[in-house]
Tab-separated table of C-alpha atoms in Angstrom:
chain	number	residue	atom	x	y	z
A	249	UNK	CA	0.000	0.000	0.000
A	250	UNK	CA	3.128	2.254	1.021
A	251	UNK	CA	4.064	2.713	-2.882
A	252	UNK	CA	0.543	4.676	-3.145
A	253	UNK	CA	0.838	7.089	-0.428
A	254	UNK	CA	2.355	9.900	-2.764
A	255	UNK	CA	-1.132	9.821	-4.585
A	256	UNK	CA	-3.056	9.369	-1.135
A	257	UNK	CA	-1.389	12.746	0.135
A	258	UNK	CA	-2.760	14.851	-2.733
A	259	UNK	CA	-6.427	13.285	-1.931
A	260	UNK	CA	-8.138	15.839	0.387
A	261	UNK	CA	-9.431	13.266	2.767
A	262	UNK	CA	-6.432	12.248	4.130
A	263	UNK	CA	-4.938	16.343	4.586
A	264	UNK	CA	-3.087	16.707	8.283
A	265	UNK	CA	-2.290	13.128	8.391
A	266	UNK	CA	0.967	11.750	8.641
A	267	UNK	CA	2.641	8.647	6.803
A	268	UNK	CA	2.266	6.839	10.282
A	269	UNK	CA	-0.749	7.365	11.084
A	270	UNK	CA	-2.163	6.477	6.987
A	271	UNK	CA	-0.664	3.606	7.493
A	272	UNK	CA	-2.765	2.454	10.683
A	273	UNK	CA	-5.719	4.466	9.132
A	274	UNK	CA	-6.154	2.576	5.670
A	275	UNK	CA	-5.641	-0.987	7.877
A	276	UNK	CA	-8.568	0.599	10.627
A	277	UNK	CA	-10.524	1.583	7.867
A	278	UNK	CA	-10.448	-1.738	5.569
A	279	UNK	CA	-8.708	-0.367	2.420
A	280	UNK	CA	-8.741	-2.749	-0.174
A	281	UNK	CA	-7.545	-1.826	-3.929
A	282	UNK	CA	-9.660	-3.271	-7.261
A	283	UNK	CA	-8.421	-2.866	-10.538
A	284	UNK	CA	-11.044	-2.282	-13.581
A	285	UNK	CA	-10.213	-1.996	-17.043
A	286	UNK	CA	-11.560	0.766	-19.174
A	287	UNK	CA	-15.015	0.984	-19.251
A	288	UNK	CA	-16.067	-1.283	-16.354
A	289	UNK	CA	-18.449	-0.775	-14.063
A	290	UNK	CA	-17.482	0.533	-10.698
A	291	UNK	CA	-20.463	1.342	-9.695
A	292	UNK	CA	-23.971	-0.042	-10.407
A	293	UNK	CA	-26.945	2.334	-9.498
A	294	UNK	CA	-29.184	0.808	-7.369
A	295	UNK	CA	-26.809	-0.779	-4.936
A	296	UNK	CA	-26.237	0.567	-1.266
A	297	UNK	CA	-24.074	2.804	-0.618
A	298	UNK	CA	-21.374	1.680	2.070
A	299	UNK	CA	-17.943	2.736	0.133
A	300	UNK	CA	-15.793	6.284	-0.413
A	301	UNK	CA	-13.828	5.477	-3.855
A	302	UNK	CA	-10.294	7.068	-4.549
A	303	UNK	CA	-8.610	7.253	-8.061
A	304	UNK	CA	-4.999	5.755	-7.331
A	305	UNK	CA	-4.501	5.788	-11.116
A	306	UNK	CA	-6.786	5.720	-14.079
A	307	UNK	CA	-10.170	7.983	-14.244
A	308	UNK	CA	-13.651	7.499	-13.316
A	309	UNK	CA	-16.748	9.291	-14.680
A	310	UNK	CA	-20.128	9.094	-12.468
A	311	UNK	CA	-23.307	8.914	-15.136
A	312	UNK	CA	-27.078	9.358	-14.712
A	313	UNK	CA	-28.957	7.283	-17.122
A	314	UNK	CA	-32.489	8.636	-17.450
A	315	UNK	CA	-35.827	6.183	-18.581
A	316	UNK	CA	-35.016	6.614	-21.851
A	317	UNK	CA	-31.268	5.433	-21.859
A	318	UNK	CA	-29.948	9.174	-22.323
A	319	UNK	CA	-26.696	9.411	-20.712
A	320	UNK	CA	-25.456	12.673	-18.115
A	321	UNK	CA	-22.102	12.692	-17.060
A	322	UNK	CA	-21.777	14.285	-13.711
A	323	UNK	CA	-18.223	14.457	-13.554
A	324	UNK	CA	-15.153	12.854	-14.375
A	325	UNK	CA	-12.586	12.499	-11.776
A	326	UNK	CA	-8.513	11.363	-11.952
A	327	UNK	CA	-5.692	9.934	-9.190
A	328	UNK	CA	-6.076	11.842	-5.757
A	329	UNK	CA	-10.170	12.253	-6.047
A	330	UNK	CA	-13.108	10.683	-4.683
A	331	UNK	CA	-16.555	9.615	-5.507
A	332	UNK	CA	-19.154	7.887	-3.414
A	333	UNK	CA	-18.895	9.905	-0.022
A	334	UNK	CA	-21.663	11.684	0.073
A	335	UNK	CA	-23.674	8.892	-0.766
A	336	UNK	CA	-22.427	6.608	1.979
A	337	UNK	CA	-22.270	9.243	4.817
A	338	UNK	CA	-25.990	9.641	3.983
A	339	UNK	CA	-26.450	5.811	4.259
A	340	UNK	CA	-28.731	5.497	0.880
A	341	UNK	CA	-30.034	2.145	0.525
A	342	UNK	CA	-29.795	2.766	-3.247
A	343	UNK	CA	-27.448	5.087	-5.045
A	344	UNK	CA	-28.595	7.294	-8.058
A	345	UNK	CA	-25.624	7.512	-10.493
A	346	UNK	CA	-23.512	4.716	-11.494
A	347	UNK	CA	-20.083	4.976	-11.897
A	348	UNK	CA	-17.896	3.837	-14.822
A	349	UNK	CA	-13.739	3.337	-15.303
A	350	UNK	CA	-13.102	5.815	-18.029
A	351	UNK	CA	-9.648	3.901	-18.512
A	352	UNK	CA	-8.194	1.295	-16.796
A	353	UNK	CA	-8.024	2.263	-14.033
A	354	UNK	CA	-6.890	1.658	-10.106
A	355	UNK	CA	-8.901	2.428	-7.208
A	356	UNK	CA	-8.542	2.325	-3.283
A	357	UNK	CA	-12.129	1.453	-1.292
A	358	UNK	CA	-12.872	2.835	2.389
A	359	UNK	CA	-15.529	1.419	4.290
A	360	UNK	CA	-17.586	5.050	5.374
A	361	UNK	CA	-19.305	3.238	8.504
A	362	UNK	CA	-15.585	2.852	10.108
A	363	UNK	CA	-15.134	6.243	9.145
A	364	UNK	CA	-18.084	7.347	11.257
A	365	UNK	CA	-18.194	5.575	13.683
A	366	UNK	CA	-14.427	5.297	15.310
A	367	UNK	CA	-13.135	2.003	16.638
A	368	UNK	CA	-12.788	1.151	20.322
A	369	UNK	CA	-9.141	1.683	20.240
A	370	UNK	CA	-10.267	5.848	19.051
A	371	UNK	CA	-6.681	6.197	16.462
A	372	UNK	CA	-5.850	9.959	16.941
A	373	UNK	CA	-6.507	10.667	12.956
A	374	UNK	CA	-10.226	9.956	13.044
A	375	UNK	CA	-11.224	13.415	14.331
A	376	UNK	CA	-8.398	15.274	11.552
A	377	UNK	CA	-10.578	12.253	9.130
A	378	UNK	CA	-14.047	13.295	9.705
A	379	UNK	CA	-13.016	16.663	9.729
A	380	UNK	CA	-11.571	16.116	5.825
A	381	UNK	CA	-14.570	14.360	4.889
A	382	UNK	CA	-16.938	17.334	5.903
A	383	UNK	CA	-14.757	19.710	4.051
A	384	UNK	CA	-14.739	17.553	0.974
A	385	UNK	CA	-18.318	17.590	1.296
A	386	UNK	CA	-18.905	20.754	1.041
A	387	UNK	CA	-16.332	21.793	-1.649
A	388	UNK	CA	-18.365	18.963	-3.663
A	389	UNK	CA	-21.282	20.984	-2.904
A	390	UNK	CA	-20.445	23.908	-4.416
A	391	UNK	CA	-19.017	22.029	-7.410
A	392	UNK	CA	-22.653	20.891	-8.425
A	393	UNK	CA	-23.808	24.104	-7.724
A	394	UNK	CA	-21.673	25.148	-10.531
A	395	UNK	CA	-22.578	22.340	-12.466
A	396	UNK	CA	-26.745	23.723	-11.971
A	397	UNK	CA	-25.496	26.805	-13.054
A	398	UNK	CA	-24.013	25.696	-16.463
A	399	UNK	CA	-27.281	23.673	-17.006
A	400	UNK	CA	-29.809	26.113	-16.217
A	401	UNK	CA	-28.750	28.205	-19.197
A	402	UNK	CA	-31.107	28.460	-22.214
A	403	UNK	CA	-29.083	27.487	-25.096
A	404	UNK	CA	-26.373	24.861	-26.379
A	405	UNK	CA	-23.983	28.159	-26.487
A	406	UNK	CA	-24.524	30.076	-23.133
A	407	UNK	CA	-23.861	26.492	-21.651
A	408	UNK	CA	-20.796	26.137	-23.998
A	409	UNK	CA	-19.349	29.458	-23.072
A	410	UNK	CA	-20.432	29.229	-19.133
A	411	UNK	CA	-18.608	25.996	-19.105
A	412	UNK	CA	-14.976	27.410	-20.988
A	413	UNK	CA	-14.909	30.217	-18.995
A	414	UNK	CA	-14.811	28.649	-15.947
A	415	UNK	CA	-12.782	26.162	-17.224
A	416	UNK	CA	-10.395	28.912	-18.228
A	417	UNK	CA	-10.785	30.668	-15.166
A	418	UNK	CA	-9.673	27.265	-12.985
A	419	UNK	CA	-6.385	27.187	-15.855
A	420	UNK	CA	-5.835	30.579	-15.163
A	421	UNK	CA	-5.145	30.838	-18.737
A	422	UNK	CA	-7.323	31.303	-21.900
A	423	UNK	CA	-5.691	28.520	-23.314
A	424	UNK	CA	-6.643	24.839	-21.709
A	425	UNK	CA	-7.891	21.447	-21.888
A	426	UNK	CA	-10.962	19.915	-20.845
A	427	UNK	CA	-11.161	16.016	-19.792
A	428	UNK	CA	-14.203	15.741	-22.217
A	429	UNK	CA	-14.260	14.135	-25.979
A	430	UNK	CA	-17.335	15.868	-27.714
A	431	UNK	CA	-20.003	13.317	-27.038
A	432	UNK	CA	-19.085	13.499	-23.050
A	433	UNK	CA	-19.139	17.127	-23.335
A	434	UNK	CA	-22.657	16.988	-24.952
A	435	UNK	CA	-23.781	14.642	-22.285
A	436	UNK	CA	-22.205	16.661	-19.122
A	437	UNK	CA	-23.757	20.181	-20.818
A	438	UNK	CA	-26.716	17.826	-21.779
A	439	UNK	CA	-27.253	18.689	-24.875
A	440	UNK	CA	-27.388	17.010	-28.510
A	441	UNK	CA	-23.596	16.196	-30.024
A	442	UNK	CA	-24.486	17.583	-33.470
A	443	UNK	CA	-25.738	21.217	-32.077
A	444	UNK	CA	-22.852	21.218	-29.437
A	445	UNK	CA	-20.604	20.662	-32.635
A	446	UNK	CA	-22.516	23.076	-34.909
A	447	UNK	CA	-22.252	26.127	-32.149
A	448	UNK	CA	-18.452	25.463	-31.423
A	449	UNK	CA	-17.745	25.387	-35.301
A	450	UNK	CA	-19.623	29.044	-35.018
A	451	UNK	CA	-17.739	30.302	-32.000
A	452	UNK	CA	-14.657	29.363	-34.416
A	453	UNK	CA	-15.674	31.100	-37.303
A	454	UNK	CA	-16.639	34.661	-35.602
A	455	UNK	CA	-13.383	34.248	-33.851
A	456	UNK	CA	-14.208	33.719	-30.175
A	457	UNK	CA	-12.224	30.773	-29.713
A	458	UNK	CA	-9.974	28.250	-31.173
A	459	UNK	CA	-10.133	24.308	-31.076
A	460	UNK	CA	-8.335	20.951	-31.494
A	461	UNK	CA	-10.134	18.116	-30.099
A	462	UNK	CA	-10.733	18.732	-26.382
A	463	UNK	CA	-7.733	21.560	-26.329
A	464	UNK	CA	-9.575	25.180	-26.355
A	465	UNK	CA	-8.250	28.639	-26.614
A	466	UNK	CA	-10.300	31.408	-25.760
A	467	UNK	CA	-9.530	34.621	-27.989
């Protein structure tokens, strides 16, 4: 587990705590690793929630699926982030979203209930622990909030151009790349592929941006 612990002290759960005491932590906790290859499914909606996921390597891309089969991606996340947490510290008998290895990918398993609830032998990290996990909470809370507001506009380009300017804005650089091909952009601005790719060839011709697959420059 040791030759994962530079990618485990970029993940904002485990922030404050020492080498020692992630060592004793992920063995309190029940760590276990599972590999998937690309495309598997991680997670299936409908099953309970009882895990917190982290990305060792690889990325993962939590989906809604509507009635029809029309696909949303919620986000896409790489080594360092979670998924699953909120879920699981709300103790959902059935989670909404399902969860998919975007490559192959690695990822590290926490049980949340051991999290919670702190063994009898109370490890010093667990308060610095839950204290992490509430933070991370709330940071993913304003996320979606910023994910509402991208949706909530009118047309294919306001949510376009909401979407690469705060993308720009996070790059601190008119000039970035998104982790989206153009169908998963269509289906995290939910939208239809062929107007998403008819406005950006637009933007390009009245010269508000420039494109190359999922690299964008903002002129």
């Amino acid at each position: 587990m040791k030759e994962y612990f530079g990618i485990l002290r970029k993940c904002p759960l485990f922030e404050q705590i020492g080498d020692e005491d992630l060592t004793a932590l992920l063995d309190c906790l029940g760590a276990r690793i599972v590999k998937y290859n690309k495309k598997a499914t991680v997670i299936t909606e409908g099953e309970p929630a009882k895990n917190i996921g982290i990305v060792l390597s690889g990325a993962v891309q939590i989906l809604r699926m509507d009635y029809f089969g029309n696909r949303s991606i919620l986000s896409e996340l790489g080594p360092a982030e979670m998924f699953g947490e909120s879920f699981a510290c709300a103790g959902l008998k059935e989670i909404p979203v399902q969860a998919v290895a975007n490559e192959q990918s690695e990822l590290l398993f926490l049980d949340c209930d051991r999290i919670m609830h702190p063994c009898c032998s109370a490890c010093g990290f667990h308060q610095q622990l839950i204290y992490n996990l509430i933070k991370d909470i709330a940071t993913k809370n304003l996320q979606f909030h910023q994910k509402m507001e991208i949706i909530s506009k009118r047309t294919t380009r306001e949510k376009l151009m909401t979407y690469l300017l705060l993308q720009a804005k996070k790059a601190g650089s008119n000039l970035f790349t998104i982790p989206f091909d153009r169908q998963e952009l269509a289906d995290y601005l939910e939208v239809d592929r062929s107007g998403l790719s008819a406005e950006i060839g637009k933007l390009r011709r009245e010269g508000f941006l420039e494109s190359r697959k999922n690299q964008f420059k903002l002129l």
